[in-house]
Amino acid sequence: MHADLERTLVTREQIAFRVSEIGRQLAADLAVDMAGDRDGAGGENVVIIPVMTGAMVFTADLIRQLPIKLSLGLVAVSSYPGKSMESKGVKIASELPHDLAGKHVVIVDDILDSGQTLGVVRELIERQKPASVRCCVLLKKPESARKRHVDVEYVGFEIPDAFVVGYGLDYDGYYRNHPEIATLKLDVLK
Ligand code: IMP
Ligand code: MG
């Protein structure tokens, strides 16, 4: 464990188990959707959209639990520039995929905090009239952290309102490679 980290909140074993559970559920739900598609295109209609950069580790593990044909589309969003721990408003830093009409879209993010990031991304995607939209997050902070309501269909773990890093989540760009969810020591958060 890196010296800057304080305490593990979710272990790699817990993450692996939960990711496979969510993968099973998501695959089953998408199978129902695809069966209802009139064009019979199957997995060609499934688009997984990770919110970069935080969702990249979770998405990499999650998609390998989905034994279906699918494609990936990225959206890059920055809401915590540099060393801040509070959302400074949402900036969409890349173009969204723009061919989502009639598709089954799964938006994947690392964590639901204030809800502003997923709120904006979900709204922009829904405007394209996909056949279905689902949000999937690994972590969810308590309702008291929410500034904006957003529907989230799959949640890995509910955690306390603490700043966490690891498994894709960063502080000032670092610690994304730590394989567990951990809190940072107070003297690191300056
Ligand atoms: P929201 O817009 O406030 O819901 O924030 C969501 C985004 O902020 C996530 O995509 C994360 O990238 C980032 N974020 C929120 N909480 C944390 C945290 O505890 N650690 C690291 N990043 C976080
Ligand atoms: Mg993020």
PDB file of C-alpha atoms and ligand atoms in Angstrom:
ATOM      1  CA  MET A   1       0.000   0.000   0.000  1.00  0.00           C
ATOM      2  CA  HIS A   2       1.370   3.407  -0.960  1.00  0.00           C
ATOM      3  CA  ALA A   3       2.514   5.535   1.984  1.00  0.00           C
ATOM      4  CA  ASP A   4       0.030   8.307   1.088  1.00  0.00           C
ATOM      5  CA  LEU A   5      -2.961   6.015   1.559  1.00  0.00           C
ATOM      6  CA  GLU A   6      -4.731   5.809   4.887  1.00  0.00           C
ATOM      7  CA  ARG A   7      -7.350   3.080   4.935  1.00  0.00           C
ATOM      8  CA  THR A   8      -8.827   0.533   2.509  1.00  0.00           C
ATOM      9  CA  LEU A   9     -12.595   0.864   2.132  1.00  0.00           C
ATOM     10  CA  VAL A  10     -13.144  -1.758  -0.563  1.00  0.00           C
ATOM     11  CA  THR A  11     -10.671  -4.589  -1.224  1.00  0.00           C
ATOM     12  CA  ARG A  12      -9.722  -5.990  -4.602  1.00  0.00           C
ATOM     13  CA  GLU A  13     -11.571  -9.228  -3.808  1.00  0.00           C
ATOM     14  CA  GLN A  14     -14.754  -7.332  -2.962  1.00  0.00           C
ATOM     15  CA  ILE A  15     -14.437  -5.314  -6.170  1.00  0.00           C
ATOM     16  CA  ALA A  16     -13.848  -8.391  -8.342  1.00  0.00           C
ATOM     17  CA  PHE A  17     -16.849 -10.218  -6.857  1.00  0.00           C
ATOM     18  CA  ARG A  18     -19.188  -7.258  -7.239  1.00  0.00           C
ATOM     19  CA  VAL A  19     -18.032  -6.438 -10.770  1.00  0.00           C
ATOM     20  CA  SER A  20     -18.860  -9.967 -11.861  1.00  0.00           C
ATOM     21  CA  GLU A  21     -22.294  -9.730 -10.203  1.00  0.00           C
ATOM     22  CA  ILE A  22     -23.040  -6.437 -11.949  1.00  0.00           C
ATOM     23  CA  GLY A  23     -21.753  -7.860 -15.225  1.00  0.00           C
ATOM     24  CA  ARG A  24     -24.144 -10.796 -14.982  1.00  0.00           C
ATOM     25  CA  GLN A  25     -27.091  -8.549 -14.210  1.00  0.00           C
ATOM     26  CA  LEU A  26     -26.230  -6.072 -16.952  1.00  0.00           C
ATOM     27  CA  ALA A  27     -25.747  -8.830 -19.541  1.00  0.00           C
ATOM     28  CA  ALA A  28     -29.131 -10.306 -18.622  1.00  0.00           C
ATOM     29  CA  ASP A  29     -30.862  -6.908 -18.813  1.00  0.00           C
ATOM     30  CA  LEU A  30     -29.246  -6.082 -22.162  1.00  0.00           C
ATOM     31  CA  ALA A  31     -30.268  -9.491 -23.515  1.00  0.00           C
ATOM     32  CA  VAL A  32     -33.906  -8.634 -22.792  1.00  0.00           C
ATOM     33  CA  ASP A  33     -33.516  -5.276 -24.567  1.00  0.00           C
ATOM     34  CA  MET A  34     -31.825  -6.813 -27.592  1.00  0.00           C
ATOM     35  CA  ALA A  35     -34.523  -9.462 -27.891  1.00  0.00           C
ATOM     36  CA  GLY A  36     -37.033  -6.645 -28.265  1.00  0.00           C
ATOM     37  CA  ASP A  37     -35.125  -4.817 -30.999  1.00  0.00           C
ATOM     38  CA  ARG A  38     -37.082  -4.814 -34.232  1.00  0.00           C
ATOM     39  CA  ASP A  39     -33.940  -4.574 -36.367  1.00  0.00           C
ATOM     40  CA  GLY A  40     -32.562  -7.799 -34.857  1.00  0.00           C
ATOM     41  CA  ALA A  41     -29.103  -6.195 -34.744  1.00  0.00           C
ATOM     42  CA  GLY A  42     -28.332  -7.715 -31.321  1.00  0.00           C
ATOM     43  CA  GLY A  43     -25.076  -6.622 -29.699  1.00  0.00           C
ATOM     44  CA  GLU A  44     -24.390  -4.259 -32.581  1.00  0.00           C
ATOM     45  CA  ASN A  45     -26.827  -2.001 -30.787  1.00  0.00           C
ATOM     46  CA  VAL A  46     -25.002  -2.031 -27.432  1.00  0.00           C
ATOM     47  CA  VAL A  47     -22.696   0.901 -26.678  1.00  0.00           C
ATOM     48  CA  ILE A  48     -20.797   1.161 -23.412  1.00  0.00           C
ATOM     49  CA  ILE A  49     -19.724   4.723 -22.611  1.00  0.00           C
ATOM     50  CA  PRO A  50     -17.137   5.159 -19.850  1.00  0.00           C
ATOM     51  CA  VAL A  51     -16.774   8.632 -18.378  1.00  0.00           C
ATOM     52  CA  MET A  52     -13.038   9.166 -18.655  1.00  0.00           C
ATOM     53  CA  THR A  53     -10.667   9.066 -16.998  1.00  0.00           C
ATOM     54  CA  GLY A  54     -11.992   7.731 -13.692  1.00  0.00           C
ATOM     55  CA  ALA A  55     -14.118   4.957 -15.210  1.00  0.00           C
ATOM     56  CA  MET A  56     -11.378   3.328 -17.263  1.00  0.00           C
ATOM     57  CA  VAL A  57     -10.314   0.663 -14.773  1.00  0.00           C
ATOM     58  CA  PHE A  58     -13.879  -0.276 -13.796  1.00  0.00           C
ATOM     59  CA  THR A  59     -14.970  -0.363 -17.440  1.00  0.00           C
ATOM     60  CA  ALA A  60     -12.025  -2.547 -18.440  1.00  0.00           C
ATOM     61  CA  ASP A  61     -13.056  -5.137 -15.858  1.00  0.00           C
ATOM     62  CA  LEU A  62     -16.811  -4.793 -16.415  1.00  0.00           C
ATOM     63  CA  ILE A  63     -16.814  -5.279 -20.195  1.00  0.00           C
ATOM     64  CA  ARG A  64     -14.858  -8.507 -19.808  1.00  0.00           C
ATOM     65  CA  GLN A  65     -17.821  -9.818 -17.789  1.00  0.00           C
ATOM     66  CA  LEU A  66     -20.204  -9.135 -20.681  1.00  0.00           C
ATOM     67  CA  PRO A  67     -20.174 -12.061 -23.121  1.00  0.00           C
ATOM     68  CA  ILE A  68     -22.018 -10.126 -25.828  1.00  0.00           C
ATOM     69  CA  LYS A  69     -21.115  -8.171 -28.916  1.00  0.00           C
ATOM     70  CA  LEU A  70     -20.722  -4.508 -27.982  1.00  0.00           C
ATOM     71  CA  SER A  71     -18.851  -1.350 -28.831  1.00  0.00           C
ATOM     72  CA  LEU A  72     -17.238   1.344 -26.722  1.00  0.00           C
ATOM     73  CA  GLY A  73     -17.668   5.095 -27.006  1.00  0.00           C
ATOM     74  CA  LEU A  74     -15.816   7.480 -24.743  1.00  0.00           C
ATOM     75  CA  VAL A  75     -16.710  10.737 -23.109  1.00  0.00           C
ATOM     76  CA  ALA A  76     -14.098  12.765 -21.229  1.00  0.00           C
ATOM     77  CA  VAL A  77     -15.359  14.962 -18.434  1.00  0.00           C
ATOM     78  CA  SER A  78     -13.400  16.993 -15.972  1.00  0.00           C
ATOM     79  CA  SER A  79     -14.988  18.240 -12.785  1.00  0.00           C
ATOM     80  CA  TYR A  80     -12.093  18.179 -10.293  1.00  0.00           C
ATOM     81  CA  PRO A  81      -9.242  20.108 -11.856  1.00  0.00           C
ATOM     82  CA  GLY A  82      -5.897  19.701 -10.068  1.00  0.00           C
ATOM     83  CA  LYS A  83      -5.946  19.310  -6.328  1.00  0.00           C
ATOM     84  CA  SER A  84      -9.568  20.197  -5.692  1.00  0.00           C
ATOM     85  CA  MET A  85     -11.876  17.749  -3.960  1.00  0.00           C
ATOM     86  CA  GLU A  86     -15.096  19.532  -4.753  1.00  0.00           C
ATOM     87  CA  SER A  87     -16.739  19.547  -8.139  1.00  0.00           C
ATOM     88  CA  LYS A  88     -16.040  22.814  -9.944  1.00  0.00           C
ATOM     89  CA  GLY A  89     -18.833  22.298 -12.427  1.00  0.00           C
ATOM     90  CA  VAL A  90     -18.793  19.842 -15.269  1.00  0.00           C
ATOM     91  CA  LYS A  91     -16.705  20.377 -18.384  1.00  0.00           C
ATOM     92  CA  ILE A  92     -17.250  17.971 -21.271  1.00  0.00           C
ATOM     93  CA  ALA A  93     -13.732  17.696 -22.649  1.00  0.00           C
ATOM     94  CA  SER A  94     -14.450  15.477 -25.643  1.00  0.00           C
ATOM     95  CA  GLU A  95     -17.195  15.050 -28.175  1.00  0.00           C
ATOM     96  CA  LEU A  96     -19.860  12.550 -27.251  1.00  0.00           C
ATOM     97  CA  PRO A  97     -20.482   9.615 -29.580  1.00  0.00           C
ATOM     98  CA  HIS A  98     -23.156  11.022 -31.923  1.00  0.00           C
ATOM     99  CA  ASP A  99     -24.784   7.938 -33.423  1.00  0.00           C
ATOM    100  CA  LEU A 100     -26.708   6.677 -30.409  1.00  0.00           C
ATOM    101  CA  ALA A 101     -30.269   6.825 -31.750  1.00  0.00           C
ATOM    102  CA  GLY A 102     -31.912   3.411 -31.306  1.00  0.00           C
ATOM    103  CA  LYS A 103     -28.915   2.038 -29.378  1.00  0.00           C
ATOM    104  CA  HIS A 104     -28.747   0.498 -25.905  1.00  0.00           C
ATOM    105  CA  VAL A 105     -26.393   2.768 -24.038  1.00  0.00           C
ATOM    106  CA  VAL A 106     -24.686   2.017 -20.735  1.00  0.00           C
ATOM    107  CA  ILE A 107     -22.920   4.991 -19.144  1.00  0.00           C
ATOM    108  CA  VAL A 108     -20.199   3.844 -16.745  1.00  0.00           C
ATOM    109  CA  ASP A 109     -18.602   6.052 -14.101  1.00  0.00           C
ATOM    110  CA  ASP A 110     -16.358   5.492 -11.119  1.00  0.00           C
ATOM    111  CA  ILE A 111     -18.439   7.290  -8.508  1.00  0.00           C
ATOM    112  CA  LEU A 112     -21.708   9.126  -7.996  1.00  0.00           C
ATOM    113  CA  ASP A 113     -21.009  12.126  -5.787  1.00  0.00           C
ATOM    114  CA  SER A 114     -22.896  15.384  -6.427  1.00  0.00           C
ATOM    115  CA  GLY A 115     -24.577  13.812  -9.474  1.00  0.00           C
ATOM    116  CA  GLN A 116     -23.587  16.699 -11.748  1.00  0.00           C
ATOM    117  CA  THR A 117     -21.307  14.687 -14.032  1.00  0.00           C
ATOM    118  CA  LEU A 118     -23.697  11.827 -14.714  1.00  0.00           C
ATOM    119  CA  GLY A 119     -26.622  14.240 -14.783  1.00  0.00           C
ATOM    120  CA  VAL A 120     -25.105  16.193 -17.664  1.00  0.00           C
ATOM    121  CA  VAL A 121     -23.810  13.149 -19.544  1.00  0.00           C
ATOM    122  CA  ARG A 122     -27.090  11.251 -19.225  1.00  0.00           C
ATOM    123  CA  GLU A 123     -29.100  14.257 -20.394  1.00  0.00           C
ATOM    124  CA  LEU A 124     -26.888  14.817 -23.446  1.00  0.00           C
ATOM    125  CA  ILE A 125     -27.097  11.138 -24.371  1.00  0.00           C
ATOM    126  CA  GLU A 126     -30.870  10.939 -23.867  1.00  0.00           C
ATOM    127  CA  ARG A 127     -31.307  13.804 -26.329  1.00  0.00           C
ATOM    128  CA  GLN A 128     -30.068  11.458 -29.065  1.00  0.00           C
ATOM    129  CA  LYS A 129     -33.039   9.141 -28.408  1.00  0.00           C
ATOM    130  CA  PRO A 130     -31.286   5.851 -27.693  1.00  0.00           C
ATOM    131  CA  ALA A 131     -33.541   2.795 -27.310  1.00  0.00           C
ATOM    132  CA  SER A 132     -32.408   2.485 -23.684  1.00  0.00           C
ATOM    133  CA  VAL A 133     -30.041   4.272 -21.310  1.00  0.00           C
ATOM    134  CA  ARG A 134     -28.588   2.898 -18.086  1.00  0.00           C
ATOM    135  CA  CYS A 135     -26.051   4.322 -15.675  1.00  0.00           C
ATOM    136  CA  CYS A 136     -23.637   2.100 -13.820  1.00  0.00           C
ATOM    137  CA  VAL A 137     -21.285   3.324 -11.082  1.00  0.00           C
ATOM    138  CA  LEU A 138     -18.821   1.432  -8.949  1.00  0.00           C
ATOM    139  CA  LEU A 139     -19.271   3.699  -5.930  1.00  0.00           C
ATOM    140  CA  LYS A 140     -22.060   5.846  -4.581  1.00  0.00           C
ATOM    141  CA  LYS A 141     -21.727   8.497  -1.893  1.00  0.00           C
ATOM    142  CA  PRO A 142     -24.688   9.172   0.443  1.00  0.00           C
ATOM    143  CA  GLU A 143     -27.756  11.090  -0.802  1.00  0.00           C
ATOM    144  CA  SER A 144     -26.619  14.086   1.258  1.00  0.00           C
ATOM    145  CA  ALA A 145     -23.741  14.558  -1.232  1.00  0.00           C
ATOM    146  CA  ARG A 146     -26.197  14.906  -4.131  1.00  0.00           C
ATOM    147  CA  LYS A 147     -26.813  18.298  -5.735  1.00  0.00           C
ATOM    148  CA  ARG A 148     -28.641  16.864  -8.693  1.00  0.00           C
ATOM    149  CA  HIS A 149     -30.823  13.775  -8.981  1.00  0.00           C
ATOM    150  CA  VAL A 150     -29.808  11.257 -11.596  1.00  0.00           C
ATOM    151  CA  ASP A 151     -31.180   7.772 -12.159  1.00  0.00           C
ATOM    152  CA  VAL A 152     -28.447   5.166 -11.623  1.00  0.00           C
ATOM    153  CA  GLU A 153     -29.490   1.589 -12.346  1.00  0.00           C
ATOM    154  CA  TYR A 154     -26.390  -0.270 -11.089  1.00  0.00           C
ATOM    155  CA  VAL A 155     -24.306   0.552  -8.016  1.00  0.00           C
ATOM    156  CA  GLY A 156     -21.304  -1.438  -6.844  1.00  0.00           C
ATOM    157  CA  PHE A 157     -20.862  -0.128  -3.312  1.00  0.00           C
ATOM    158  CA  GLU A 158     -22.333   2.604  -1.155  1.00  0.00           C
ATOM    159  CA  ILE A 159     -19.522   4.367   0.680  1.00  0.00           C
ATOM    160  CA  PRO A 160     -19.383   7.136   3.298  1.00  0.00           C
ATOM    161  CA  ASP A 161     -18.907  10.748   2.195  1.00  0.00           C
ATOM    162  CA  ALA A 162     -15.095  10.564   2.151  1.00  0.00           C
ATOM    163  CA  PHE A 163     -12.634  11.385  -0.602  1.00  0.00           C
ATOM    164  CA  VAL A 164     -11.362   8.109  -2.053  1.00  0.00           C
ATOM    165  CA  VAL A 165      -8.767   7.035  -4.605  1.00  0.00           C
ATOM    166  CA  GLY A 166      -7.732   3.871  -6.423  1.00  0.00           C
ATOM    167  CA  TYR A 167      -9.250   1.566  -9.052  1.00  0.00           C
ATOM    168  CA  GLY A 168      -9.377   4.512 -11.460  1.00  0.00           C
ATOM    169  CA  LEU A 169     -10.143   7.295  -8.989  1.00  0.00           C
ATOM    170  CA  ASP A 170      -7.493   9.968  -8.589  1.00  0.00           C
ATOM    171  CA  TYR A 171      -6.329  12.855  -6.490  1.00  0.00           C
ATOM    172  CA  ASP A 172      -4.506  15.428  -8.629  1.00  0.00           C
ATOM    173  CA  GLY A 173      -4.077  12.747 -11.312  1.00  0.00           C
ATOM    174  CA  TYR A 174      -2.413  10.161  -9.059  1.00  0.00           C
ATOM    175  CA  TYR A 175      -3.327   6.841  -7.378  1.00  0.00           C
ATOM    176  CA  ARG A 176      -5.567   5.626 -10.243  1.00  0.00           C
ATOM    177  CA  ASN A 177      -3.450   2.463 -10.448  1.00  0.00           C
ATOM    178  CA  HIS A 178      -3.988   1.450  -6.821  1.00  0.00           C
ATOM    179  CA  PRO A 179      -6.050  -1.751  -7.056  1.00  0.00           C
ATOM    180  CA  GLU A 180      -8.354  -1.030  -4.081  1.00  0.00           C
ATOM    181  CA  ILE A 181     -10.567   1.833  -2.930  1.00  0.00           C
ATOM    182  CA  ALA A 182      -8.772   3.750  -0.196  1.00  0.00           C
ATOM    183  CA  THR A 183      -8.803   7.047   1.650  1.00  0.00           C
ATOM    184  CA  LEU A 184      -5.815   9.390   1.594  1.00  0.00           C
ATOM    185  CA  LYS A 185      -3.862  10.561   4.603  1.00  0.00           C
ATOM    186  CA  LEU A 186      -4.904  14.043   5.660  1.00  0.00           C
ATOM    187  CA  ASP A 187      -1.490  15.607   5.086  1.00  0.00           C
ATOM    188  CA  VAL A 188      -1.628  14.540   1.415  1.00  0.00           C
ATOM    189  CA  LEU A 189      -4.844  16.525   0.879  1.00  0.00           C
ATOM    190  CA  LYS A 190      -3.373  20.010   0.771  1.00  0.00           C
TER     191      LYS A 190
HETATM  192  P1  IMP B   1     -20.095  14.376  -9.318  1.00  0.00           P
HETATM  193  O1  IMP B   1     -20.251  15.143 -10.604  1.00  0.00           O
HETATM  194  O2  IMP B   1     -19.940  15.301  -8.131  1.00  0.00           O
HETATM  195  O3  IMP B   1     -21.125  13.313  -9.096  1.00  0.00           O
HETATM  196  O4  IMP B   1     -18.690  13.733  -9.352  1.00  0.00           O
HETATM  197  C1  IMP B   1     -18.397  12.686 -10.074  1.00  0.00           C
HETATM  198  C2  IMP B   1     -16.975  12.758 -10.559  1.00  0.00           C
HETATM  199  O5  IMP B   1     -16.083  13.357  -9.604  1.00  0.00           O
HETATM  200  C3  IMP B   1     -16.547  11.348 -10.698  1.00  0.00           C
HETATM  201  O6  IMP B   1     -16.598  11.014 -12.060  1.00  0.00           O
HETATM  202  C4  IMP B   1     -15.142  11.323 -10.150  1.00  0.00           C
HETATM  203  O7  IMP B   1     -14.248  11.412 -11.217  1.00  0.00           O
HETATM  204  C5  IMP B   1     -15.000  12.539  -9.295  1.00  0.00           C
HETATM  205  N1  IMP B   1     -15.074  12.202  -7.843  1.00  0.00           N
HETATM  206  C6  IMP B   1     -16.125  12.324  -7.009  1.00  0.00           C
HETATM  207  N2  IMP B   1     -15.829  11.903  -5.766  1.00  0.00           N
HETATM  208  C7  IMP B   1     -14.541  11.503  -5.816  1.00  0.00           C
HETATM  209  C8  IMP B   1     -13.644  10.928  -4.844  1.00  0.00           C
HETATM  210  O8  IMP B   1     -13.964  10.677  -3.661  1.00  0.00           O
HETATM  211  N3  IMP B   1     -12.402  10.635  -5.291  1.00  0.00           N
HETATM  212  C9  IMP B   1     -11.979  10.856  -6.565  1.00  0.00           C
HETATM  213  N4  IMP B   1     -12.785  11.362  -7.503  1.00  0.00           N
HETATM  214  C10 IMP B   1     -14.056  11.689  -7.133  1.00  0.00           C
HETATM  215 MG    MG B   2     -14.895  11.171 -13.224  1.00  0.00          MG
END
